[in-house]
């Protein structure tokens, strides 16, 4: 059997860790994740936002500034190069990320952000499409489209909300011949369930992570280490060289 040519890749915060972005639940080296420092129910739920909107805006303003200051790492570049190589040869790589940073696209990849994008904002009260946030968001801001004050929020999918692109994800998964999960703990659904869906469809599954994830048992193969090392090593079999 030849090498897989229709690959579905799911990434999580571990792929951006070496770029300097905190993970949510930490890693094997004892580093604390974001959710052990702050309460995710306050900063990642619609209820938390309605209780303290300016506090939640501040949390995302700080993180948005940090995203603007960091750079993609070799794992982001390897995936972007592999995506374009596969597409040139008639295959495909669908890249789905849970990350709200823009490091995949800055590395040159096309990506579906299932948990939204921190650099964008939406209005809770009007159908205006997501817009680029210039600087920060505040409760005193008005919506350029509907004129209401205090209705803007980060375009980030919070707990209890429906992730984006679920239909496109289902279609891409049904066409894949390999499912690869990179830098995610497997703690948050529906993304954590993609490996089981892949298995049910007879698709091979692989995990590339710092350590075995919560659903490591479900993967056919795995390579454990830092994404900046294991992802380029894996992509090299298609001729990717950084
Ligand atoms: N290389 C590869 N993996 C790493 C690295 C690294 N350099 N550093 C840490 N990891 C791994 C950790 O071992 C862990 O398994 O990345 C994973 C990060 O897991 P989480 O912090 O839970 O992040 P993620 O899986 O992306 O979280 C999913 O949770 O709060 C929500 O919406 C948020 O999208 C996020 C979702």
PDB file of N, CA and C in Angstrom, residues 141-184:
ATOM      1  N   UNK A 141     -17.289  49.488  23.443  1.00  0.00           N
ATOM      2  CA  UNK A 141     -17.232  49.563  21.975  1.00  0.00           C
ATOM      3  C   UNK A 141     -18.623  49.434  21.368  1.00  0.00           C
ATOM      4  N   UNK A 142     -18.810  50.103  20.222  1.00  0.00           N
ATOM      5  CA  UNK A 142     -20.061  49.958  19.483  1.00  0.00           C
ATOM      6  C   UNK A 142     -19.844  49.058  18.271  1.00  0.00           C
ATOM      7  N   UNK A 143     -20.918  48.412  17.816  1.00  0.00           N
ATOM      8  CA  UNK A 143     -20.838  47.579  16.616  1.00  0.00           C
ATOM      9  C   UNK A 143     -20.979  48.477  15.385  1.00  0.00           C
ATOM     10  N   UNK A 144     -20.014  48.378  14.461  1.00  0.00           N
ATOM     11  CA  UNK A 144     -20.049  49.201  13.236  1.00  0.00           C
ATOM     12  C   UNK A 144     -21.264  48.888  12.374  1.00  0.00           C
ATOM     13  N   UNK A 145     -21.812  47.680  12.525  1.00  0.00           N
ATOM     14  CA  UNK A 145     -22.930  47.281  11.659  1.00  0.00           C
ATOM     15  C   UNK A 145     -24.285  47.689  12.245  1.00  0.00           C
ATOM     16  N   UNK A 146     -24.546  47.345  13.524  1.00  0.00           N
ATOM     17  CA  UNK A 146     -25.888  47.625  14.076  1.00  0.00           C
ATOM     18  C   UNK A 146     -25.906  48.830  15.010  1.00  0.00           C
ATOM     19  N   UNK A 147     -24.722  49.321  15.392  1.00  0.00           N
ATOM     20  CA  UNK A 147     -24.644  50.526  16.218  1.00  0.00           C
ATOM     21  C   UNK A 147     -24.844  50.285  17.708  1.00  0.00           C
ATOM     22  N   UNK A 148     -25.140  49.051  18.109  1.00  0.00           N
ATOM     23  CA  UNK A 148     -25.351  48.805  19.537  1.00  0.00           C
ATOM     24  C   UNK A 148     -24.021  48.885  20.293  1.00  0.00           C
ATOM     25  N   UNK A 149     -24.102  49.270  21.543  1.00  0.00           N
ATOM     26  CA  UNK A 149     -22.906  49.348  22.393  1.00  0.00           C
ATOM     27  C   UNK A 149     -22.864  48.110  23.294  1.00  0.00           C
ATOM     28  N   UNK A 150     -21.653  47.549  23.462  1.00  0.00           N
ATOM     29  CA  UNK A 150     -21.476  46.451  24.430  1.00  0.00           C
ATOM     30  C   UNK A 150     -21.880  45.082  23.936  1.00  0.00           C
ATOM     31  N   UNK A 151     -22.055  44.934  22.630  1.00  0.00           N
ATOM     32  CA  UNK A 151     -22.506  43.632  22.115  1.00  0.00           C
ATOM     33  C   UNK A 151     -21.379  42.855  21.420  1.00  0.00           C
ATOM     34  N   UNK A 152     -20.199  43.448  21.330  1.00  0.00           N
ATOM     35  CA  UNK A 152     -19.092  42.747  20.649  1.00  0.00           C
ATOM     36  C   UNK A 152     -18.434  41.752  21.597  1.00  0.00           C
ATOM     37  N   UNK A 153     -17.956  40.650  21.020  1.00  0.00           N
ATOM     38  CA  UNK A 153     -17.237  39.637  21.808  1.00  0.00           C
ATOM     39  C   UNK A 153     -16.184  38.981  20.924  1.00  0.00           C
ATOM     40  N   UNK A 154     -15.194  38.329  21.522  1.00  0.00           N
ATOM     41  CA  UNK A 154     -14.204  37.622  20.701  1.00  0.00           C
ATOM     42  C   UNK A 154     -14.897  36.510  19.908  1.00  0.00           C
ATOM     43  N   UNK A 155     -14.393  36.241  18.704  1.00  0.00           N
ATOM     44  CA  UNK A 155     -14.950  35.160  17.874  1.00  0.00           C
ATOM     45  C   UNK A 155     -14.316  33.830  18.310  1.00  0.00           C
ATOM     46  N   UNK A 156     -14.565  33.485  19.570  1.00  0.00           N
ATOM     47  CA  UNK A 156     -14.004  32.275  20.164  1.00  0.00           C
ATOM     48  C   UNK A 156     -15.178  31.419  20.641  1.00  0.00           C
ATOM     49  N   UNK A 157     -15.124  30.126  20.296  1.00  0.00           N
ATOM     50  CA  UNK A 157     -16.208  29.215  20.701  1.00  0.00           C
ATOM     51  C   UNK A 157     -15.984  28.823  22.164  1.00  0.00           C
ATOM     52  N   UNK A 158     -16.962  29.124  23.001  1.00  0.00           N
ATOM     53  CA  UNK A 158     -16.841  28.826  24.433  1.00  0.00           C
ATOM     54  C   UNK A 158     -17.559  27.523  24.768  1.00  0.00           C
ATOM     55  N   UNK A 159     -17.304  27.014  25.992  1.00  0.00           N
ATOM     56  CA  UNK A 159     -17.962  25.785  26.445  1.00  0.00           C
ATOM     57  C   UNK A 159     -19.480  25.966  26.380  1.00  0.00           C
ATOM     58  N   UNK A 160     -20.139  24.965  25.831  1.00  0.00           N
ATOM     59  CA  UNK A 160     -21.592  25.034  25.696  1.00  0.00           C
ATOM     60  C   UNK A 160     -22.025  25.582  24.342  1.00  0.00           C
ATOM     61  N   UNK A 161     -21.075  26.069  23.532  1.00  0.00           N
ATOM     62  CA  UNK A 161     -21.408  26.611  22.205  1.00  0.00           C
ATOM     63  C   UNK A 161     -21.024  25.603  21.114  1.00  0.00           C
ATOM     64  N   UNK A 162     -21.664  25.773  19.961  1.00  0.00           N
ATOM     65  CA  UNK A 162     -21.451  24.835  18.852  1.00  0.00           C
ATOM     66  C   UNK A 162     -20.165  25.196  18.092  1.00  0.00           C
ATOM     67  N   UNK A 163     -19.224  24.239  17.973  1.00  0.00           N
ATOM     68  CA  UNK A 163     -18.023  24.531  17.179  1.00  0.00           C
ATOM     69  C   UNK A 163     -18.376  24.823  15.714  1.00  0.00           C
ATOM     70  N   UNK A 164     -17.491  25.496  15.036  1.00  0.00           N
ATOM     71  CA  UNK A 164     -17.679  25.864  13.630  1.00  0.00           C
ATOM     72  C   UNK A 164     -17.286  24.700  12.697  1.00  0.00           C
ATOM     73  N   UNK A 165     -17.796  24.776  11.453  1.00  0.00           N
ATOM     74  CA  UNK A 165     -17.348  23.922  10.328  1.00  0.00           C
ATOM     75  C   UNK A 165     -17.622  22.430  10.515  1.00  0.00           C
ATOM     76  N   UNK A 166     -18.600  22.065  11.341  1.00  0.00           N
ATOM     77  CA  UNK A 166     -18.802  20.636  11.619  1.00  0.00           C
ATOM     78  C   UNK A 166     -19.190  19.843  10.365  1.00  0.00           C
ATOM     79  N   UNK A 167     -19.943  20.467   9.456  1.00  0.00           N
ATOM     80  CA  UNK A 167     -20.328  19.727   8.236  1.00  0.00           C
ATOM     81  C   UNK A 167     -19.117  19.474   7.348  1.00  0.00           C
ATOM     82  N   UNK A 168     -18.316  20.530   7.148  1.00  0.00           N
ATOM     83  CA  UNK A 168     -17.117  20.394   6.305  1.00  0.00           C
ATOM     84  C   UNK A 168     -16.155  19.371   6.914  1.00  0.00           C
ATOM     85  N   UNK A 169     -16.088  19.356   8.240  1.00  0.00           N
ATOM     86  CA  UNK A 169     -15.217  18.410   8.948  1.00  0.00           C
ATOM     87  C   UNK A 169     -15.687  16.978   8.692  1.00  0.00           C
ATOM     88  N   UNK A 170     -16.975  16.780   8.757  1.00  0.00           N
ATOM     89  CA  UNK A 170     -17.529  15.436   8.536  1.00  0.00           C
ATOM     90  C   UNK A 170     -17.233  14.954   7.108  1.00  0.00           C
ATOM     91  N   UNK A 171     -17.399  15.841   6.131  1.00  0.00           N
ATOM     92  CA  UNK A 171     -17.140  15.480   4.731  1.00  0.00           C
ATOM     93  C   UNK A 171     -15.661  15.128   4.552  1.00  0.00           C
ATOM     94  N   UNK A 172     -14.782  15.977   5.099  1.00  0.00           N
ATOM     95  CA  UNK A 172     -13.339  15.736   4.929  1.00  0.00           C
ATOM     96  C   UNK A 172     -12.925  14.436   5.595  1.00  0.00           C
ATOM     97  N   UNK A 173     -13.488  14.173   6.778  1.00  0.00           N
ATOM     98  CA  UNK A 173     -13.147  12.934   7.488  1.00  0.00           C
ATOM     99  C   UNK A 173     -13.592  11.708   6.688  1.00  0.00           C
ATOM    100  N   UNK A 174     -14.744  11.830   6.045  1.00  0.00           N
ATOM    101  CA  UNK A 174     -15.255  10.671   5.292  1.00  0.00           C
ATOM    102  C   UNK A 174     -14.386  10.359   4.064  1.00  0.00           C
ATOM    103  N   UNK A 175     -13.602  11.354   3.604  1.00  0.00           N
ATOM    104  CA  UNK A 175     -12.763  11.123   2.411  1.00  0.00           C
ATOM    105  C   UNK A 175     -11.316  10.774   2.761  1.00  0.00           C
ATOM    106  N   UNK A 176     -10.972  10.834   4.067  1.00  0.00           N
ATOM    107  CA  UNK A 176      -9.561  10.698   4.453  1.00  0.00           C
ATOM    108  C   UNK A 176      -9.092   9.253   4.455  1.00  0.00           C
ATOM    109  N   UNK A 177      -7.778   9.085   4.225  1.00  0.00           N
ATOM    110  CA  UNK A 177      -7.213   7.746   4.410  1.00  0.00           C
ATOM    111  C   UNK A 177      -6.271   7.700   5.620  1.00  0.00           C
ATOM    112  N   UNK A 178      -6.068   8.853   6.279  1.00  0.00           N
ATOM    113  CA  UNK A 178      -5.287   8.881   7.518  1.00  0.00           C
ATOM    114  C   UNK A 178      -5.787  10.035   8.378  1.00  0.00           C
ATOM    115  N   UNK A 179      -6.004   9.756   9.667  1.00  0.00           N
ATOM    116  CA  UNK A 179      -6.376  10.799  10.631  1.00  0.00           C
ATOM    117  C   UNK A 179      -5.196  11.000  11.572  1.00  0.00           C
ATOM    118  N   UNK A 180      -4.742  12.256  11.698  1.00  0.00           N
ATOM    119  CA  UNK A 180      -3.597  12.550  12.560  1.00  0.00           C
ATOM    120  C   UNK A 180      -3.989  13.616  13.579  1.00  0.00           C
ATOM    121  N   UNK A 181      -3.750  13.316  14.841  1.00  0.00           N
ATOM    122  CA  UNK A 181      -4.061  14.258  15.918  1.00  0.00           C
ATOM    123  C   UNK A 181      -2.746  14.785  16.479  1.00  0.00           C
ATOM    124  N   UNK A 182      -2.604  16.116  16.533  1.00  0.00           N
ATOM    125  CA  UNK A 182      -1.320  16.704  16.934  1.00  0.00           C
ATOM    126  C   UNK A 182      -1.519  17.714  18.073  1.00  0.00           C
ATOM    127  N   UNK A 183      -0.820  17.500  19.185  1.00  0.00           N
ATOM    128  CA  UNK A 183      -0.782  18.515  20.254  1.00  0.00           C
ATOM    129  C   UNK A 183      -2.105  18.803  20.928  1.00  0.00           C
ATOM    130  N   UNK A 184      -2.922  17.774  21.109  1.00  0.00           N
ATOM    131  CA  UNK A 184      -4.188  17.989  21.816  1.00  0.00           C
ATOM    132  C   UNK A 184      -4.380  16.899  22.860  1.00  0.00           C
TER     133      UNK A 184
END
